[in-house]
PDB file of C-alpha atoms in Angstrom:
ATOM      1  CA  MET A   1      -4.512  60.516 142.022  1.00 54.00           C
ATOM      2  CA  VAL A   2      -4.770  60.239 137.874  1.00 57.00           C
ATOM      3  CA  ALA A   3      -3.448  56.671 137.998  1.00 63.00           C
ATOM      4  CA  ASP A   4      -7.008  55.126 140.445  1.00 63.00           C
ATOM      5  CA  ALA A   5      -9.536  57.194 138.623  1.00 65.00           C
ATOM      6  CA  LEU A   6      -8.524  55.793 135.243  1.00 67.00           C
ATOM      7  CA  VAL A   7      -8.277  52.536 136.985  1.00 66.00           C
ATOM      8  CA  TYR A   8     -11.346  52.489 138.599  1.00 67.00           C
ATOM      9  CA  HIS A   9     -13.139  54.682 136.077  1.00 74.00           C
ATOM     10  CA  PRO A  10     -16.421  52.666 134.927  1.00 81.00           C
ATOM     11  CA  THR A  11     -15.457  53.214 131.079  1.00 83.00           C
ATOM     12  CA  VAL A  12     -12.367  50.417 132.315  1.00 82.00           C
ATOM     13  CA  ALA A  13     -14.417  48.380 134.429  1.00 84.00           C
ATOM     14  CA  HIS A  14     -17.074  47.980 131.330  1.00 89.00           C
ATOM     15  CA  TYR A  15     -14.008  46.998 128.644  1.00 83.00           C
ATOM     16  CA  LEU A  16     -13.335  44.774 130.691  1.00 84.00           C
ATOM     17  CA  ARG A  17     -16.668  43.137 131.159  1.00 89.00           C
ATOM     18  CA  PHE A  18     -16.680  43.347 127.323  1.00 87.00           C
ATOM     19  CA  ALA A  19     -13.093  41.103 125.993  1.00 85.00           C
ATOM     20  CA  ALA A  20     -13.798  38.725 128.627  1.00 87.00           C
ATOM     21  CA  THR A  21     -16.555  37.689 126.504  1.00 87.00           C
ATOM     22  CA  THR A  22     -15.398  35.785 123.804  1.00 84.00           C
ATOM     23  CA  VAL A  23     -18.156  37.507 121.179  1.00 88.00           C
ATOM     24  CA  GLY A  24     -16.264  39.884 122.384  1.00 89.00           C
ATOM     25  CA  LYS A  25     -12.575  39.420 121.028  1.00 91.00           C
ATOM     26  CA  ASP A  26     -13.975  37.554 118.117  1.00 93.00           C
ATOM     27  CA  LYS A  27     -15.363  41.349 117.501  1.00 94.00           C
ATOM     28  CA  MET A  28     -11.888  42.966 117.664  1.00 94.00           C
ATOM     29  CA  LEU A  29     -10.364  40.568 115.777  1.00 96.00           C
ATOM     30  CA  ARG A  30     -12.670  40.695 113.031  1.00 97.00           C
ATOM     31  CA  LEU A  31     -12.776  44.298 112.700  1.00 97.00           C
ATOM     32  CA  LEU A  32      -8.775  43.964 113.074  1.00 97.00           C
ATOM     33  CA  GLN A  33      -9.560  41.536 110.011  1.00 97.00           C
ATOM     34  CA  TYR A  34     -11.413  43.021 107.894  1.00 98.00           C
ATOM     35  CA  PHE A  35      -9.831  45.929 108.364  1.00 98.00           C
ATOM     36  CA  ALA A  36      -6.514  44.266 106.749  1.00 97.00           C
ATOM     37  CA  ARG A  37      -7.942  42.881 104.151  1.00 97.00           C
ATOM     38  CA  PHE A  38      -9.396  46.290 103.251  1.00 97.00           C
ATOM     39  CA  TYR A  39      -6.173  47.621 103.367  1.00 97.00           C
ATOM     40  CA  SER A  40      -4.231  45.377 101.914  1.00 96.00           C
ATOM     41  CA  TRP A  41      -6.524  45.305  99.084  1.00 96.00           C
ATOM     42  CA  TYR A  42      -5.242  48.982  98.992  1.00 96.00           C
ATOM     43  CA  LEU A  43      -1.630  49.115  98.868  1.00 96.00           C
ATOM     44  CA  LEU A  44      -2.435  46.825  95.826  1.00 95.00           C
ATOM     45  CA  ARG A  45      -4.453  48.831  94.307  1.00 94.00           C
ATOM     46  CA  THR A  46      -1.678  51.758  94.558  1.00 94.00           C
ATOM     47  CA  ASN A  47       0.956  50.051  93.851  1.00 92.00           C
ATOM     48  CA  GLY A  48       2.331  49.227  98.006  1.00 91.00           C
ATOM     49  CA  THR A  49       5.619  47.642  98.231  1.00 93.00           C
ATOM     50  CA  PRO A  50       5.664  43.609  99.101  1.00 93.00           C
ATOM     51  CA  ASP A  51       6.743  44.262 102.960  1.00 95.00           C
ATOM     52  CA  ALA A  52       4.061  47.092 102.994  1.00 95.00           C
ATOM     53  CA  MET A  53       1.051  44.820 102.121  1.00 95.00           C
ATOM     54  CA  ALA A  54       2.682  41.160 104.329  1.00 96.00           C
ATOM     55  CA  PRO A  55       1.941  42.168 107.877  1.00 96.00           C
ATOM     56  CA  TRP A  56      -1.884  42.920 106.518  1.00 97.00           C
ATOM     57  CA  ASN A  57      -1.606  40.022 104.938  1.00 96.00           C
ATOM     58  CA  ALA A  58      -0.279  37.870 108.309  1.00 97.00           C
ATOM     59  CA  ILE A  59      -3.187  39.854 110.834  1.00 96.00           C
ATOM     60  CA  LYS A  60      -6.002  38.729 108.062  1.00 96.00           C
ATOM     61  CA  LYS A  61      -4.812  35.397 107.746  1.00 95.00           C
ATOM     62  CA  GLN A  62      -3.712  34.404 111.029  1.00 96.00           C
ATOM     63  CA  PHE A  63      -6.766  37.098 113.300  1.00 96.00           C
ATOM     64  CA  GLY A  64      -8.927  34.761 110.807  1.00 95.00           C
ATOM     65  CA  THR A  65      -7.500  31.438 111.805  1.00 96.00           C
ATOM     66  CA  VAL A  66      -7.329  32.827 115.482  1.00 95.00           C
ATOM     67  CA  ARG A  67     -11.268  33.339 114.840  1.00 95.00           C
ATOM     68  CA  LYS A  68     -12.098  29.878 113.646  1.00 95.00           C
ATOM     69  CA  VAL A  69     -10.714  28.547 115.912  1.00 95.00           C
ATOM     70  CA  LEU A  70     -12.872  30.972 119.331  1.00 92.00           C
ATOM     71  CA  ARG A  71     -15.662  29.812 117.460  1.00 93.00           C
ATOM     72  CA  TYR A  72     -15.491  26.068 117.472  1.00 94.00           C
ATOM     73  CA  GLY A  73     -18.299  24.284 118.717  1.00 93.00           C
ATOM     74  CA  LYS A  74     -20.637  27.143 118.524  1.00 95.00           C
ATOM     75  CA  ASN A  75     -22.815  25.488 116.189  1.00 95.00           C
ATOM     76  CA  ILE A  76     -24.704  23.439 119.171  1.00 97.00           C
ATOM     77  CA  GLU A  77     -25.076  27.083 120.873  1.00 96.00           C
ATOM     78  CA  HIS A  78     -27.374  27.837 117.354  1.00 97.00           C
ATOM     79  CA  LEU A  79     -29.087  24.045 116.904  1.00 97.00           C
ATOM     80  CA  LYS A  80     -29.957  25.485 120.623  1.00 97.00           C
ATOM     81  CA  ALA A  81     -31.608  28.738 120.057  1.00 97.00           C
ATOM     82  CA  ALA A  82     -32.715  26.780 116.548  1.00 97.00           C
ATOM     83  CA  ALA A  83     -34.782  24.430 119.456  1.00 97.00           C
ATOM     84  CA  ALA A  84     -35.801  26.949 121.411  1.00 96.00           C
ATOM     85  CA  ALA A  85     -37.191  28.686 118.680  1.00 96.00           C
ATOM     86  CA  ALA A  86     -39.222  26.366 117.149  1.00 95.00           C
ATOM     87  CA  ASP A  87     -39.883  25.700 120.533  1.00 94.00           C
ATOM     88  CA  ALA A  88     -41.314  29.507 121.421  1.00 93.00           C
ATOM     89  CA  LYS A  89     -45.305  30.004 122.282  1.00 91.00           C
ATOM     90  CA  GLY A  90     -47.396  33.446 120.121  1.00 89.00           C
ATOM     91  CA  MET A  91     -44.401  33.964 118.529  1.00 92.00           C
ATOM     92  CA  ASP A  92     -45.060  35.140 115.072  1.00 94.00           C
ATOM     93  CA  PRO A  93     -44.694  32.732 112.262  1.00 94.00           C
ATOM     94  CA  ILE A  94     -42.506  34.515 109.550  1.00 96.00           C
ATOM     95  CA  LEU A  95     -40.383  35.760 112.728  1.00 96.00           C
ATOM     96  CA  GLN A  96     -40.512  32.109 113.774  1.00 97.00           C
ATOM     97  CA  TYR A  97     -39.469  30.117 110.490  1.00 97.00           C
ATOM     98  CA  ALA A  98     -37.091  33.373 109.724  1.00 97.00           C
ATOM     99  CA  ALA A  99     -35.193  32.598 113.574  1.00 97.00           C
ATOM    100  CA  VAL A 100     -35.550  28.682 113.017  1.00 97.00           C
ATOM    101  CA  GLY A 101     -33.944  29.354 109.317  1.00 98.00           C
ATOM    102  CA  ARG A 102     -31.558  31.642 110.886  1.00 97.00           C
ATOM    103  CA  GLN A 103     -29.877  29.974 113.093  1.00 98.00           C
ATOM    104  CA  LEU A 104     -30.076  26.407 111.543  1.00 98.00           C
ATOM    105  CA  GLY A 105     -28.184  28.138 108.617  1.00 98.00           C
ATOM    106  CA  TYR A 106     -25.361  29.804 111.946  1.00 98.00           C
ATOM    107  CA  ALA A 107     -25.101  25.684 113.069  1.00 98.00           C
ATOM    108  CA  SER A 108     -24.312  23.826 109.864  1.00 98.00           C
ATOM    109  CA  TYR A 109     -21.880  26.937 108.290  1.00 98.00           C
ATOM    110  CA  LEU A 110     -20.211  27.034 111.923  1.00 97.00           C
ATOM    111  CA  THR A 111     -20.465  22.419 111.501  1.00 97.00           C
ATOM    112  CA  PHE A 112     -18.783  23.049 107.996  1.00 97.00           C
ATOM    113  CA  ASP A 113     -15.787  25.302 109.428  1.00 97.00           C
ATOM    114  CA  ALA A 114     -15.308  23.079 112.253  1.00 96.00           C
ATOM    115  CA  LEU A 115     -14.633  20.357 109.887  1.00 96.00           C
ATOM    116  CA  ALA A 116     -12.334  22.190 107.779  1.00 96.00           C
ATOM    117  CA  LEU A 117     -10.254  23.881 110.913  1.00 95.00           C
ATOM    118  CA  PRO A 118      -7.909  20.432 111.588  1.00 95.00           C
ATOM    119  CA  ASP A 119      -6.816  21.200 107.511  1.00 95.00           C
ATOM    120  CA  VAL A 120      -6.712  24.986 108.211  1.00 93.00           C
ATOM    121  CA  LEU A 121      -4.026  24.874 110.841  1.00 94.00           C
ATOM    122  CA  GLY A 122      -2.100  22.177 109.065  1.00 93.00           C
ATOM    123  CA  ILE A 123      -3.365  19.334 111.309  1.00 94.00           C
ATOM    124  CA  ARG A 124      -4.808  16.236 108.553  1.00 92.00           C
ATOM    125  CA  LYS A 125      -5.065  16.792 105.151  1.00 94.00           C
ATOM    126  CA  ASN A 126      -8.583  16.867 104.346  1.00 93.00           C
ATOM    127  CA  PRO A 127      -9.023  16.594 100.784  1.00 92.00           C
ATOM    128  CA  ASN A 128     -12.511  17.689 100.890  1.00 93.00           C
ATOM    129  CA  VAL A 129     -11.332  21.256 102.541  1.00 93.00           C
ATOM    130  CA  LYS A 130     -12.467  23.174  99.073  1.00 95.00           C
ATOM    131  CA  SER A 131     -16.241  21.382  99.682  1.00 96.00           C
ATOM    132  CA  LEU A 132     -16.646  22.479 103.145  1.00 96.00           C
ATOM    133  CA  THR A 133     -15.520  26.097 102.636  1.00 96.00           C
ATOM    134  CA  THR A 134     -18.037  26.425  99.423  1.00 97.00           C
ATOM    135  CA  ASN A 135     -20.741  24.420 101.845  1.00 97.00           C
ATOM    136  CA  ALA A 136     -19.498  27.172 105.069  1.00 97.00           C
ATOM    137  CA  SER A 137     -20.726  30.447 102.653  1.00 97.00           C
ATOM    138  CA  ARG A 138     -23.769  28.353 101.785  1.00 98.00           C
ATOM    139  CA  ALA A 139     -24.811  28.166 105.021  1.00 98.00           C
ATOM    140  CA  TRP A 140     -23.559  31.462 106.521  1.00 98.00           C
ATOM    141  CA  ALA A 141     -25.347  33.030 102.701  1.00 98.00           C
ATOM    142  CA  VAL A 142     -28.552  30.937 104.036  1.00 98.00           C
ATOM    143  CA  GLY A 143     -28.908  32.198 107.687  1.00 98.00           C
ATOM    144  CA  ILE A 144     -27.656  36.492 106.538  1.00 98.00           C
ATOM    145  CA  VAL A 145     -31.099  35.175 104.330  1.00 98.00           C
ATOM    146  CA  PHE A 146     -33.419  34.828 107.068  1.00 98.00           C
ATOM    147  CA  SER A 147     -31.660  37.472 109.049  1.00 98.00           C
ATOM    148  CA  ILE A 148     -32.473  39.947 106.651  1.00 98.00           C
ATOM    149  CA  VAL A 149     -35.987  38.641 105.461  1.00 98.00           C
ATOM    150  CA  ALA A 150     -36.290  38.659 109.466  1.00 97.00           C
ATOM    151  CA  GLN A 151     -35.235  42.513 109.835  1.00 97.00           C
ATOM    152  CA  ALA A 152     -37.731  43.611 106.279  1.00 97.00           C
ATOM    153  CA  TYR A 153     -40.844  42.390 108.836  1.00 97.00           C
ATOM    154  CA  THR A 154     -40.159  43.911 111.540  1.00 97.00           C
ATOM    155  CA  LEU A 155     -39.494  47.232 109.470  1.00 97.00           C
ATOM    156  CA  TYR A 156     -43.147  46.259 107.736  1.00 96.00           C
ATOM    157  CA  ARG A 157     -44.330  45.467 110.672  1.00 95.00           C
ATOM    158  CA  LEU A 158     -42.979  48.734 112.984  1.00 94.00           C
ATOM    159  CA  ARG A 159     -45.132  50.515 110.402  1.00 93.00           C
ATOM    160  CA  GLU A 160     -48.376  49.077 110.596  1.00 91.00           C
ATOM    161  CA  ARG A 161     -47.722  49.943 114.384  1.00 89.00           C
ATOM    162  CA  GLU A 162     -47.054  52.796 113.428  1.00 86.00           C
ATOM    163  CA  ALA A 163     -50.084  53.132 110.954  1.00 85.00           C
ATOM    164  CA  ARG A 164     -52.728  52.999 114.175  1.00 84.00           C
ATOM    165  CA  LEU A 165     -51.210  55.077 116.670  1.00 80.00           C
ATOM    166  CA  ASP A 166     -52.599  57.592 117.602  1.00 73.00           C
ATOM    167  CA  ARG A 167     -50.297  60.399 119.192  1.00 72.00           C
ATOM    168  CA  LYS A 168     -52.477  62.510 121.097  1.00 72.00           C
ATOM    169  CA  ASP A 169     -52.471  60.322 124.219  1.00 75.00           C
ATOM    170  CA  GLY A 170     -49.326  59.928 126.957  1.00 73.00           C
ATOM    171  CA  GLU A 171     -49.595  56.027 125.686  1.00 79.00           C
ATOM    172  CA  GLY A 172     -49.477  57.149 121.753  1.00 78.00           C
ATOM    173  CA  VAL A 173     -46.353  59.425 122.294  1.00 80.00           C
ATOM    174  CA  ILE A 174     -44.823  55.906 125.133  1.00 84.00           C
ATOM    175  CA  GLU A 175     -45.462  53.619 122.175  1.00 87.00           C
ATOM    176  CA  SER A 176     -44.284  55.644 119.021  1.00 87.00           C
ATOM    177  CA  LYS A 177     -40.473  56.541 121.352  1.00 89.00           C
ATOM    178  CA  ARG A 178     -41.054  52.141 121.592  1.00 91.00           C
ATOM    179  CA  ILE A 179     -41.374  51.974 117.718  1.00 91.00           C
ATOM    180  CA  LYS A 180     -38.406  54.617 117.048  1.00 93.00           C
ATOM    181  CA  ILE A 181     -36.052  52.148 119.607  1.00 93.00           C
ATOM    182  CA  GLU A 182     -37.367  49.508 117.458  1.00 94.00           C
ATOM    183  CA  ARG A 183     -36.651  50.696 114.617  1.00 95.00           C
ATOM    184  CA  ALA A 184     -33.606  51.503 114.635  1.00 95.00           C
ATOM    185  CA  ALA A 185     -31.774  48.061 115.775  1.00 95.00           C
ATOM    186  CA  SER A 186     -33.657  46.799 113.129  1.00 96.00           C
ATOM    187  CA  HIS A 187     -32.078  49.176 110.924  1.00 97.00           C
ATOM    188  CA  LEU A 188     -28.990  49.134 111.928  1.00 97.00           C
ATOM    189  CA  GLN A 189     -29.065  44.970 112.498  1.00 97.00           C
ATOM    190  CA  LEU A 190     -30.673  45.080 108.666  1.00 97.00           C
ATOM    191  CA  LEU A 191     -27.251  46.634 107.345  1.00 97.00           C
ATOM    192  CA  SER A 192     -25.305  44.366 109.113  1.00 97.00           C
ATOM    193  CA  ASP A 193     -26.513  41.222 107.763  1.00 98.00           C
ATOM    194  CA  VAL A 194     -26.336  43.484 104.245  1.00 98.00           C
ATOM    195  CA  CYS A 195     -22.643  43.879 104.701  1.00 98.00           C
ATOM    196  CA  ASP A 196     -22.010  40.255 105.899  1.00 97.00           C
ATOM    197  CA  LEU A 197     -23.686  39.030 102.551  1.00 98.00           C
ATOM    198  CA  THR A 198     -20.780  40.617 100.640  1.00 97.00           C
ATOM    199  CA  ASN A 199     -18.579  37.965 101.961  1.00 97.00           C
ATOM    200  CA  PRO A 200     -20.449  34.659 100.851  1.00 97.00           C
ATOM    201  CA  ALA A 201     -21.392  36.272  97.889  1.00 97.00           C
ATOM    202  CA  SER A 202     -18.814  37.308  96.780  1.00 96.00           C
ATOM    203  CA  ALA A 203     -16.640  33.323  98.208  1.00 96.00           C
ATOM    204  CA  LEU A 204     -19.426  31.862  95.700  1.00 96.00           C
ATOM    205  CA  GLY A 205     -19.106  33.794  93.165  1.00 95.00           C
ATOM    206  CA  TRP A 206     -22.851  35.227  93.390  1.00 96.00           C
ATOM    207  CA  VAL A 207     -21.389  38.765  93.126  1.00 96.00           C
ATOM    208  CA  ASN A 208     -18.002  40.252  91.391  1.00 95.00           C
ATOM    209  CA  LEU A 209     -17.046  42.218  94.569  1.00 95.00           C
ATOM    210  CA  ASP A 210     -12.964  42.544  95.256  1.00 94.00           C
ATOM    211  CA  ASP A 211     -11.447  43.211  98.729  1.00 95.00           C
ATOM    212  CA  GLY A 212     -12.064  46.117  99.283  1.00 96.00           C
ATOM    213  CA  ILE A 213     -15.840  46.118  99.015  1.00 97.00           C
ATOM    214  CA  VAL A 214     -15.754  43.393 100.838  1.00 97.00           C
ATOM    215  CA  GLY A 215     -13.103  44.588 103.484  1.00 97.00           C
ATOM    216  CA  LEU A 216     -14.878  47.566 103.923  1.00 97.00           C
ATOM    217  CA  ALA A 217     -18.193  45.162 105.046  1.00 97.00           C
ATOM    218  CA  GLY A 218     -16.575  43.359 107.195  1.00 97.00           C
ATOM    219  CA  THR A 219     -15.218  46.685 108.559  1.00 98.00           C
ATOM    220  CA  THR A 220     -19.113  48.086 109.099  1.00 97.00           C
ATOM    221  CA  SER A 221     -20.310  45.350 110.191  1.00 97.00           C
ATOM    222  CA  SER A 222     -17.390  44.922 112.925  1.00 97.00           C
ATOM    223  CA  LEU A 223     -18.465  47.330 114.631  1.00 97.00           C
ATOM    224  CA  ILE A 224     -22.002  47.124 114.592  1.00 96.00           C
ATOM    225  CA  GLY A 225     -21.429  43.578 116.612  1.00 95.00           C
ATOM    226  CA  ILE A 226     -19.171  45.361 118.944  1.00 95.00           C
ATOM    227  CA  TYR A 227     -20.570  47.892 119.136  1.00 93.00           C
ATOM    228  CA  SER A 228     -24.325  46.311 120.411  1.00 92.00           C
ATOM    229  CA  GLN A 229     -21.544  44.233 122.362  1.00 92.00           C
ATOM    230  CA  TRP A 230     -20.823  46.873 123.886  1.00 90.00           C
ATOM    231  CA  ARG A 231     -24.227  47.911 125.086  1.00 88.00           C
ATOM    232  CA  LYS A 232     -24.727  43.991 126.338  1.00 87.00           C
ATOM    233  CA  THR A 233     -21.940  44.261 128.632  1.00 87.00           C
ATOM    234  CA  ALA A 234     -22.900  47.600 130.040  1.00 79.00           C
TER     235      ALA A 234
END
């Protein structure tokens, strides 16, 4: 039957594995949140009515709150990852420092984010919520910058490896293909990081970006995140 063919299709099973992960749920919600941020800005710029903008503003706000709840406690995961990176043996020193810095930056960001959560949910007002939000943005930006440094250095090392290749033998051809795959993954992560940086940079006033640019950048990095998580759950 057609229904059976659809229900038992491998893609459906893959989707269920993807949706069962917290990361998968977060990336889907993030995609909708940032697209809503862009689209509400677009409606505002094109003289959209308040009734037309209201659903998109609600999605932007409510999905953002849901994501804060989902990532509550995730700072511990990043602290553990920072400790693992610091203890790693034989790792390139620059990549090691960048990994530790990235994980500590994200851990700090999520800690400040968690401290502000009771106020966001209306459970308990916090007079320092603005300071917590600002510090969260700073920590997020620091984590992203360390990630950008790691990707830029990775691309530099890949160019060095490629320059030493001898493509006349089979081993060189295989290594060349491996480098190509690693470079594509690094470029994709670098694009995601640059897109993500627009959010804290704009929130902190480092750059003057409107919600349209931040929304599109967030939508792009969310799609990249969905693609990466989809591949991990294959």
